XYZ file of N, CA, C and O in Angstrom:
744
model
N 12.557 17.145 34.422
C 13.350 16.523 33.375
C 14.562 15.839 34.001
O 15.226 16.392 34.864
N 14.835 14.624 33.545
C 15.980 13.882 34.063
C 17.271 14.404 33.442
O 17.292 14.852 32.302
N 18.349 14.314 34.208
C 19.666 14.700 33.715
C 20.407 13.492 33.165
O 20.214 12.367 33.619
N 21.302 13.769 32.216
C 22.221 12.762 31.704
C 23.539 12.971 32.426
O 24.133 14.057 32.359
N 23.986 11.941 33.132
C 25.197 12.008 33.941
C 26.224 11.033 33.382
O 25.959 9.839 33.276
N 27.379 11.555 33.025
C 28.470 10.723 32.531
C 29.390 10.424 33.696
O 29.960 11.324 34.302
N 29.542 9.138 34.021
C 30.398 8.722 35.127
C 31.456 7.756 34.611
O 31.136 6.807 33.890
N 32.715 8.028 34.984
C 33.807 7.158 34.541
C 35.008 7.318 35.467
O 35.206 8.373 36.078
N 35.799 6.257 35.555
C 37.078 6.285 36.268
C 38.173 6.582 35.260
O 38.192 5.990 34.178
N 39.099 7.453 35.639
C 40.243 7.740 34.761
C 41.519 7.835 35.595
O 41.480 8.158 36.772
N 42.631 7.557 34.946
C 43.923 7.690 35.604
C 44.360 9.154 35.533
O 43.764 9.962 34.817
N 45.434 9.468 36.234
C 45.952 10.836 36.211
C 46.315 11.309 34.812
O 46.206 12.494 34.499
N 46.739 10.376 33.961
C 47.104 10.765 32.597
C 45.951 10.583 31.601
O 46.151 10.559 30.398
N 44.724 10.476 32.125
C 43.546 10.484 31.263
C 43.142 9.157 30.665
O 42.244 9.094 29.826
N 43.757 8.066 31.090
C 43.426 6.749 30.559
C 42.118 6.259 31.185
O 41.926 6.337 32.397
N 41.229 5.778 30.336
C 39.942 5.291 30.837
C 39.749 3.800 30.591
O 38.644 3.291 30.689
N 40.821 3.102 30.308
C 40.795 1.655 30.123
C 40.539 0.997 31.478
O 41.269 1.229 32.442
N 39.498 0.166 31.564
C 39.123 -0.426 32.856
C 40.214 -1.316 33.438
O 40.267 -1.514 34.648
N 41.094 -1.852 32.618
C 42.153 -2.729 33.132
C 43.272 -1.939 33.808
O 44.130 -2.522 34.468
N 43.272 -0.639 33.656
C 44.319 0.205 34.245
C 43.856 0.876 35.542
O 44.578 1.652 36.139
N 42.644 0.598 35.966
C 42.046 1.277 37.110
C 42.235 0.502 38.402
O 42.545 -0.679 38.390
N 42.007 1.183 39.495
C 41.922 0.526 40.795
C 40.576 0.884 41.406
O 40.160 2.040 41.386
N 39.882 -0.114 41.846
C 38.607 0.122 42.520
C 38.654 -0.686 43.800
O 38.909 -1.880 43.785
N 38.420 -0.011 44.906
C 38.483 -0.693 46.189
C 37.095 -0.736 46.834
O 36.119 -0.271 46.266
N 37.052 -1.303 48.025
C 35.783 -1.471 48.721
C 35.115 -0.132 49.031
O 33.897 0.004 48.919
N 35.885 0.868 49.405
C 35.319 2.176 49.712
C 34.675 2.791 48.473
O 33.568 3.328 48.533
N 35.347 2.670 47.344
C 34.831 3.240 46.100
C 33.590 2.496 45.625
O 32.584 3.103 45.285
N 33.659 1.168 45.594
C 32.501 0.374 45.160
C 31.415 0.341 46.218
O 30.267 0.656 45.950
N 31.803 -0.105 47.406
C 30.832 -0.363 48.461
C 30.099 0.862 48.945
O 28.919 0.792 49.266
N 30.786 1.965 48.995
C 30.141 3.153 49.533
C 29.738 4.134 48.426
O 28.579 4.502 48.315
N 30.681 4.537 47.639
C 30.443 5.617 46.692
C 29.530 5.211 45.527
O 28.436 5.738 45.368
N 29.973 4.267 44.714
C 29.195 3.918 43.518
C 27.869 3.244 43.861
O 26.855 3.499 43.214
N 27.861 2.388 44.863
C 26.609 1.727 45.237
C 25.585 2.754 45.690
O 24.420 2.709 45.275
N 26.012 3.703 46.499
C 25.103 4.754 46.965
C 24.562 5.571 45.793
O 23.370 5.865 45.707
N 25.446 5.927 44.857
C 25.005 6.715 43.708
C 23.982 5.955 42.868
O 22.979 6.524 42.428
N 24.246 4.681 42.618
C 23.296 3.895 41.834
C 21.944 3.807 42.537
O 20.900 3.973 41.913
N 21.967 3.546 43.825
C 20.711 3.394 44.577
C 19.930 4.707 44.663
O 18.712 4.718 44.537
N 20.626 5.792 44.904
C 19.943 7.066 45.158
C 19.633 7.875 43.913
O 18.659 8.626 43.903
N 20.444 7.757 42.864
C 20.347 8.725 41.782
C 20.110 8.155 40.390
O 19.680 8.863 39.500
N 20.388 6.875 40.189
C 20.302 6.310 38.842
C 18.931 5.689 38.585
O 18.441 4.898 39.388
N 18.344 6.053 37.450
C 17.087 5.458 37.022
C 17.283 4.487 35.885
O 16.573 3.488 35.772
N 18.256 4.772 35.040
C 18.565 3.921 33.893
C 20.053 4.080 33.578
O 20.621 5.152 33.762
N 20.664 2.988 33.148
C 22.074 2.998 32.755
C 22.149 2.872 31.243
O 21.443 2.048 30.654
N 23.004 3.684 30.613
C 23.141 3.685 29.159
C 24.583 3.357 28.805
O 25.514 3.983 29.325
N 24.733 2.372 27.911
C 26.054 1.928 27.493
C 26.070 1.652 25.994
O 25.027 1.459 25.379
N 27.264 1.549 25.461
C 27.477 0.958 24.157
C 27.730 -0.528 24.365
O 27.840 -1.009 25.498
N 27.872 -1.266 23.297
C 28.054 -2.719 23.379
C 29.269 -3.127 24.201
O 29.199 -4.000 25.060
N 30.414 -2.478 23.956
C 31.645 -2.886 24.633
C 31.529 -2.756 26.146
O 31.896 -3.667 26.889
N 31.041 -1.632 26.611
C 30.910 -1.422 28.060
C 29.866 -2.367 28.643
O 30.072 -2.943 29.714
N 28.760 -2.533 27.930
C 27.730 -3.459 28.400
C 28.313 -4.861 28.589
O 28.076 -5.513 29.615
N 29.098 -5.306 27.623
C 29.655 -6.650 27.714
C 30.748 -6.770 28.783
O 31.047 -7.883 29.218
N 31.307 -5.659 29.229
C 32.205 -5.674 30.388
C 31.402 -5.820 31.686
O 31.844 -6.466 32.629
N 30.237 -5.202 31.704
C 29.424 -5.155 32.923
C 28.515 -6.378 33.080
O 28.252 -6.809 34.201
N 28.011 -6.881 31.978
C 27.077 -8.013 31.994
C 27.700 -9.134 31.164
O 28.077 -8.882 30.014
N 27.865 -10.300 31.708
C 27.247 -10.887 32.894
C 28.065 -10.751 34.188
O 27.660 -11.292 35.207
N 29.189 -10.019 34.161
C 30.051 -9.963 35.340
C 29.282 -9.579 36.605
O 29.313 -10.299 37.607
N 28.598 -8.430 36.605
C 27.941 -7.964 37.833
C 26.702 -8.773 38.205
O 26.531 -9.096 39.392
N 25.857 -9.162 37.266
C 24.751 -10.049 37.670
C 25.257 -11.365 38.278
O 24.674 -11.872 39.246
N 26.345 -11.906 37.744
C 26.922 -13.120 38.312
C 27.496 -12.854 39.701
O 27.342 -13.672 40.618
N 28.152 -11.716 39.882
C 28.727 -11.367 41.188
C 27.643 -11.214 42.250
O 27.863 -11.530 43.420
N 26.464 -10.759 41.852
C 25.357 -10.595 42.799
C 24.933 -11.940 43.394
O 24.463 -12.014 44.525
N 25.123 -13.025 42.620
C 24.699 -14.363 43.059
C 25.851 -15.204 43.610
O 25.626 -16.275 44.158
N 27.064 -14.736 43.459
C 28.241 -15.520 43.836
C 28.511 -15.403 45.340
O 28.803 -14.325 45.844
N 28.434 -16.515 46.074
C 28.664 -16.455 47.521
C 30.081 -16.017 47.896
O 30.310 -15.543 48.999
N 31.027 -16.129 46.964
C 32.407 -15.738 47.282
C 32.672 -14.249 47.009
O 33.760 -13.756 47.302
N 31.692 -13.535 46.471
C 31.861 -12.093 46.235
C 31.977 -11.360 47.569
O 31.356 -11.758 48.561
N 32.759 -10.279 47.570
C 32.857 -9.469 48.786
C 31.518 -8.779 49.040
O 30.685 -8.641 48.128
N 31.328 -8.329 50.255
C 30.094 -7.622 50.604
C 29.921 -6.387 49.716
O 28.835 -6.120 49.202
N 31.007 -5.639 49.512
C 30.950 -4.430 48.686
C 30.583 -4.777 47.244
O 29.752 -4.099 46.627
N 31.197 -5.830 46.702
C 30.881 -6.240 45.331
C 29.434 -6.694 45.214
O 28.747 -6.368 44.246
N 28.961 -7.444 46.197
C 27.562 -7.903 46.165
C 26.593 -6.731 46.190
O 25.609 -6.713 45.462
N 26.859 -5.766 47.049
C 25.954 -4.614 47.153
C 25.939 -3.806 45.856
O 24.880 -3.411 45.376
N 27.119 -3.579 45.284
C 27.171 -2.873 44.008
C 26.465 -3.689 42.936
O 25.663 -3.162 42.151
N 26.749 -4.987 42.890
C 26.160 -5.867 41.874
C 24.641 -5.876 41.972
O 23.950 -5.830 40.948
N 24.108 -5.923 43.172
C 22.651 -5.920 43.348
C 22.045 -4.596 42.901
O 20.997 -4.578 42.248
N 22.707 -3.491 43.228
C 22.222 -2.183 42.789
C 22.270 -2.092 41.264
O 21.310 -1.645 40.618
N 23.369 -2.529 40.674
C 23.529 -2.518 39.220
C 22.476 -3.398 38.560
O 21.807 -2.996 37.608
N 22.326 -4.614 39.056
C 21.426 -5.592 38.453
C 19.964 -5.149 38.510
O 19.172 -5.490 37.639
N 19.611 -4.350 39.509
C 18.215 -3.928 39.670
C 17.801 -2.818 38.689
O 16.611 -2.575 38.507
N 18.772 -2.165 38.074
C 18.470 -1.024 37.210
C 18.189 -1.443 35.768
O 18.748 -2.424 35.276
N 17.350 -0.656 35.110
C 17.132 -0.840 33.679
C 18.362 -0.345 32.938
O 18.994 0.629 33.348
N 18.672 -1.030 31.844
C 19.833 -0.674 31.037
C 19.405 -0.528 29.586
O 18.540 -1.263 29.109
N 20.028 0.434 28.911
C 19.824 0.608 27.479
C 21.188 0.498 26.825
O 22.150 1.148 27.257
N 21.273 -0.344 25.799
C 22.525 -0.554 25.080
C 22.331 -0.084 23.647
O 21.423 -0.554 22.962
N 23.169 0.841 23.231
C 23.155 1.289 21.840
C 24.140 0.419 21.080
O 25.342 0.453 21.343
N 23.602 -0.390 20.157
C 24.460 -1.299 19.405
C 23.782 -1.723 18.113
O 22.587 -1.979 18.084
N 24.600 -1.812 17.076
C 24.123 -2.368 15.812
C 24.465 -3.849 15.712
O 23.899 -4.576 14.913
N 25.429 -4.307 16.532
C 25.923 -5.678 16.385
C 25.498 -6.639 17.497
O 25.573 -7.846 17.311
N 25.063 -6.143 18.635
C 24.675 -7.024 19.737
C 23.357 -7.708 19.393
O 22.344 -7.040 19.169
N 23.379 -9.034 19.358
C 22.192 -9.782 18.956
C 21.092 -9.798 20.000
O 19.916 -9.616 19.686
N 21.476 -10.006 21.265
C 20.473 -10.059 22.323
C 21.105 -9.627 23.635
O 22.323 -9.649 23.796
N 20.244 -9.262 24.565
C 20.702 -8.837 25.885
C 20.845 -10.061 26.779
O 20.088 -11.018 26.662
N 21.816 -9.994 27.680
C 22.069 -11.124 28.570
C 21.327 -11.020 29.893
O 21.378 -11.946 30.689
N 20.664 -9.904 30.153
C 19.901 -9.811 31.395
C 18.502 -9.267 31.115
O 18.232 -8.687 30.067
N 17.624 -9.474 32.078
C 16.203 -9.172 31.895
C 15.892 -7.677 31.833
O 14.865 -7.299 31.290
N 16.744 -6.844 32.377
C 16.463 -5.408 32.463
C 17.093 -4.603 31.333
O 17.227 -3.397 31.460
N 17.504 -5.245 30.272
C 18.233 -4.547 29.204
C 17.422 -4.471 27.928
O 16.827 -5.450 27.494
N 17.461 -3.283 27.338
C 16.828 -3.038 26.041
C 17.934 -2.624 25.070
O 18.747 -1.755 25.384
N 17.964 -3.254 23.908
C 18.935 -2.882 22.874
C 18.261 -1.886 21.939
O 17.146 -2.119 21.487
N 18.954 -0.772 21.694
C 18.424 0.264 20.811
C 19.359 0.401 19.614
O 20.566 0.532 19.780
N 18.786 0.366 18.450
C 19.577 0.476 17.222
C 19.272 1.775 16.482
O 19.824 2.047 15.437
N 18.381 2.576 17.062
C 17.944 3.800 16.393
C 18.808 4.994 16.783
O 19.857 4.846 17.396
N 18.332 6.152 16.505
C 19.028 7.409 16.697
C 19.328 7.692 18.176
O 18.407 7.811 18.985
N 20.594 7.800 18.521
C 21.029 8.057 19.897
C 20.419 9.343 20.436
O 19.861 9.366 21.536
N 20.509 10.401 19.677
C 20.005 11.711 20.117
C 18.524 11.644 20.469
O 18.108 12.067 21.543
N 17.729 11.086 19.577
C 16.284 11.025 19.800
C 15.934 10.169 21.013
O 15.057 10.521 21.801
N 16.613 9.053 21.155
C 16.334 8.156 22.285
C 16.677 8.823 23.614
O 15.922 8.722 24.580
N 17.811 9.514 23.675
C 18.211 10.189 24.920
C 17.253 11.337 25.233
O 16.848 11.520 26.385
N 16.871 12.104 24.229
C 15.911 13.187 24.464
C 14.582 12.636 24.978
O 13.950 13.230 25.860
N 14.159 11.495 24.458
C 12.934 10.851 24.926
C 13.089 10.404 26.381
O 12.206 10.636 27.215
N 14.231 9.782 26.705
C 14.483 9.333 28.078
C 14.492 10.508 29.062
O 14.024 10.375 30.195
N 15.049 11.624 28.640
C 15.109 12.806 29.515
C 13.714 13.284 29.902
O 13.518 13.819 30.989
N 12.741 13.097 29.027
C 11.366 13.558 29.276
C 10.575 12.611 30.172
O 9.563 13.002 30.733
N 11.033 11.375 30.290
C 10.313 10.397 31.096
C 10.518 10.681 32.584
O 11.557 11.205 32.985
N 9.532 10.325 33.409
C 9.702 10.518 34.853
C 10.710 9.526 35.416
O 10.966 8.478 34.820
N 11.278 9.857 36.537
C 12.187 8.935 37.204
C 13.517 9.566 37.541
O 13.737 10.761 37.326
N 14.385 8.728 38.055
C 15.722 9.177 38.434
C 16.558 9.412 37.177
O 16.139 9.127 36.064
N 17.769 9.880 37.374
C 18.638 10.310 36.277
C 19.118 9.181 35.374
O 19.030 8.006 35.711
N 19.652 9.584 34.241
C 20.186 8.695 33.217
C 21.705 8.687 33.384
O 22.353 9.718 33.200
N 22.257 7.541 33.734
C 23.701 7.420 33.931
C 24.311 6.765 32.709
O 23.836 5.724 32.245
N 25.359 7.380 32.179
C 26.022 6.904 30.970
C 27.447 6.513 31.330
O 28.142 7.247 32.042
N 27.869 5.362 30.814
C 29.226 4.903 31.068
C 29.905 4.499 29.774
O 29.274 4.399 28.726
N 31.207 4.266 29.870
C 31.979 3.884 28.699
C 32.617 5.089 28.054
O 32.807 6.133 28.683
N 32.932 4.952 26.762
C 33.618 6.025 26.059
C 32.880 6.440 24.785
O 32.646 7.625 24.556
N 32.518 5.481 23.947
C 31.959 5.825 22.635
C 30.615 6.550 22.719
O 30.443 7.619 22.131
N 29.647 5.979 23.434
C 28.331 6.626 23.544
C 28.441 7.976 24.246
O 27.906 8.977 23.756
N 29.154 8.065 25.388
C 29.288 9.384 26.016
C 29.978 10.409 25.119
O 29.620 11.591 25.144
N 30.953 9.975 24.317
C 31.617 10.910 23.401
C 30.627 11.480 22.397
O 30.636 12.676 22.105
N 29.749 10.620 21.886
C 28.722 11.087 20.949
C 27.746 12.033 21.643
O 27.359 13.059 21.075
N 27.365 11.692 22.860
C 26.440 12.555 23.610
C 27.076 13.907 23.930
O 26.410 14.938 23.923
N 28.378 13.882 24.200
C 29.089 15.133 24.466
C 29.082 16.015 23.221
O 28.835 17.216 23.310
N 29.351 15.423 22.075
C 29.341 16.185 20.817
C 27.953 16.769 20.534
O 27.836 17.834 19.944
N 26.910 16.068 20.983
C 25.529 16.536 20.791
C 25.096 17.530 21.869
O 23.999 18.075 21.802
N 25.937 17.736 22.866
C 25.602 18.667 23.948
C 24.553 18.128 24.901
O 23.838 18.899 25.540
N 24.451 16.803 25.033
C 23.379 16.206 25.827
C 23.803 15.726 27.214
O 22.996 15.175 27.945
N 25.064 15.928 27.592
C 25.488 15.537 28.936
C 25.340 16.742 29.857
O 25.870 17.819 29.587
N 24.604 16.535 30.937
C 24.332 17.616 31.889
C 25.342 17.657 33.032
O 25.578 18.705 33.618
N 25.892 16.503 33.353
C 26.755 16.399 34.521
C 27.857 15.381 34.249
O 27.630 14.369 33.590
N 29.044 15.670 34.780
C 30.196 14.789 34.630
C 30.657 14.368 36.013
O 30.863 15.217 36.881
N 30.840 13.066 36.214
C 31.362 12.542 37.475
C 32.589 11.698 37.150
O 32.469 10.622 36.583
N 33.735 12.230 37.503
C 34.998 11.554 37.250
C 35.583 11.082 38.568
O 35.602 11.829 39.534
N 36.070 9.857 38.584
C 36.879 9.393 39.701
C 38.289 9.256 39.152
O 38.548 8.464 38.252
N 39.175 10.091 39.667
C 40.569 10.107 39.240
C 41.342 9.142 40.141
O 41.325 9.294 41.363
N 41.991 8.159 39.531
C 42.779 7.208 40.304
C 44.248 7.630 40.284
O 44.737 8.126 39.272
N 44.958 7.433 41.393
C 46.347 7.884 41.480
C 47.298 6.919 40.760
O 48.182 6.314 41.349
N 47.072 6.790 39.465
C 47.862 5.908 38.614
C 48.239 6.680 37.351
O 47.410 7.424 36.819
N 49.451 6.506 36.901
C 49.840 6.986 35.566
C 49.978 5.725 34.723
O 50.913 4.946 34.908
N 49.029 5.514 33.833
C 48.960 4.273 33.053
C 50.008 4.238 31.946
O 50.548 3.191 31.628
N 50.261 5.390 31.333
C 51.249 5.447 30.269
C 50.761 4.932 28.929
O 51.394 5.167 27.910
N 49.657 4.215 28.931
C 49.100 3.683 27.682
C 47.615 3.416 27.882
O 47.124 3.407 29.005
N 46.934 3.204 26.784
C 45.507 2.903 26.849
C 44.684 4.023 26.256
O 45.189 5.113 25.961
N 43.426 3.754 26.093
C 42.514 4.726 25.502
C 42.359 5.939 26.416
O 42.226 5.804 27.627
N 42.393 7.099 25.827
C 42.297 8.349 26.584
C 40.879 8.907 26.536
O 40.193 8.818 25.514
N 40.492 9.486 27.635
C 39.182 10.122 27.726
C 39.110 11.285 26.742
O 40.071 12.052 26.607
N 38.004 11.387 26.056
C 37.703 12.456 25.098
C 38.571 12.423 23.846
O 38.587 13.372 23.079
N 39.287 11.333 23.636
C 40.097 11.186 22.435
C 39.173 11.186 21.210
O 38.218 10.426 21.136
N 39.445 12.069 20.271
C 38.658 12.113 19.047
C 37.327 12.832 19.146
O 36.550 12.833 18.196
N 37.024 13.438 20.280
C 35.759 14.160 20.430
C 35.876 15.514 19.747
O 36.839 16.257 19.966
N 34.917 15.828 18.891
C 34.877 17.114 18.194
C 33.704 17.929 18.715
O 32.555 17.632 18.396
N 34.012 18.910 19.513
C 32.958 19.735 20.103
C 32.644 20.926 19.206
O 33.557 21.541 18.647
N 31.363 21.278 19.105
C 31.000 22.451 18.319
C 31.491 23.744 18.978
O 31.691 24.750 18.322
N 31.693 23.674 20.304
C 32.203 24.818 21.067
C 32.828 24.292 22.355
O 32.612 23.155 22.733
N 33.566 25.142 23.022
C 34.169 24.763 24.294
C 33.073 24.691 25.355
O 32.216 25.562 25.429
N 33.088 23.626 26.160
C 32.132 23.497 27.266
C 32.797 23.946 28.554
O 33.888 23.498 28.884
N 32.136 24.805 29.263
C 32.620 25.239 30.568
C 31.858 24.456 31.625
O 30.641 24.373 31.594
N 32.611 23.879 32.553
C 32.014 23.087 33.620
C 32.228 23.772 34.961
O 33.200 24.499 35.153
N 31.300 23.504 35.884
C 31.405 24.076 37.227
C 31.564 22.942 38.232
O 30.706 22.050 38.314
N 32.652 22.963 38.987
C 32.874 21.971 40.030
C 31.874 22.216 41.157
O 31.810 23.310 41.717
N 31.074 21.196 41.485
C 30.070 21.357 42.536
C 30.295 20.412 43.715
O 29.639 20.559 44.746
N 31.216 19.456 43.545
C 31.472 18.521 44.633
C 32.786 17.803 44.383
O 33.145 17.520 43.246
N 33.504 17.514 45.463
C 34.700 16.690 45.374
C 34.795 15.851 46.638
O 34.326 16.252 47.703
N 35.373 14.669 46.483
C 35.537 13.774 47.631
C 36.826 13.000 47.450
O 37.045 12.392 46.408
N 37.660 13.016 48.473
C 38.901 12.243 48.457
C 38.675 10.935 49.207
O 37.982 10.905 50.228
N 39.254 9.855 48.699
C 39.142 8.542 49.312
C 40.476 8.153 49.931
O 41.525 8.662 49.550
N 40.437 7.220 50.857
C 41.656 6.759 51.521
C 42.668 6.195 50.530
O 43.869 6.266 50.748
N 42.204 5.660 49.431
C 43.069 5.062 48.417
C 43.855 6.103 47.626
O 44.770 5.759 46.890
N 43.467 7.380 47.766
C 44.082 8.434 46.971
C 43.245 8.810 45.759
O 43.555 9.771 45.050
N 42.186 8.054 45.505
C 41.255 8.414 44.428
C 40.502 9.680 44.824
O 40.296 9.945 46.010
N 40.102 10.451 43.824
C 39.331 11.666 44.062
C 38.131 11.668 43.124
O 38.281 11.503 41.912
N 36.947 11.829 43.700
C 35.715 11.924 42.908
C 35.413 13.397 42.682
O 35.415 14.196 43.629
N 35.173 13.751 41.428
C 34.857 15.125 41.054
C 33.510 15.142 40.346
O 33.244 14.310 39.479
N 32.675 16.104 40.723
C 31.363 16.240 40.109
C 31.261 17.638 39.494
O 31.411 18.639 40.181
N 31.013 17.663 38.176
C 30.919 18.922 37.442
C 29.551 19.027 36.777
O 29.026 18.045 36.257
N 29.009 20.231 36.752
C 27.800 20.520 36.002
C 28.179 21.338 34.768
O 29.068 22.193 34.831
N 27.489 21.063 33.686
C 27.700 21.853 32.476
C 27.060 23.220 32.686
O 25.946 23.311 33.171
N 27.789 24.278 32.342
C 27.253 25.638 32.513
C 26.606 26.101 31.231
O 26.942 25.732 30.159
């Protein structure tokens, strides 16, 4: 059975707004690219996150002025199948994307049963719903050494049926001061 992995960058004060983050070559070129290549089978987003990622990364994969790290991440991202949960998105902008308008819970449970690498979830709204449903198996946070002071906060408005206990199974510090943390749900 495939795992559902929630991956996101957050600031020290819990802000998950992408405009408040720092991502460098080590984080993109080595860490995220490796994870996408080795562990991701499908990427799951809501409309807002999808529209942040596409067409930006598919375009970066073809742009000769992109850095080597950006190109490698973009190629890894572009090669993966994506599922977007949206009621308002009319069509997908890339060939590997399927728009789903049906029940989130049922679709994720179906994906978990399919063979292949893990299901990676990004953004805030869809992962928050999956967390409330108890369907996230693993959490991967990259904490950036920034205090944003404003912006959307991680887990804001999430109503859990019970407290979730997580087990830290891996950590990695980067030269930039960012720290990657990997937790499994117990």
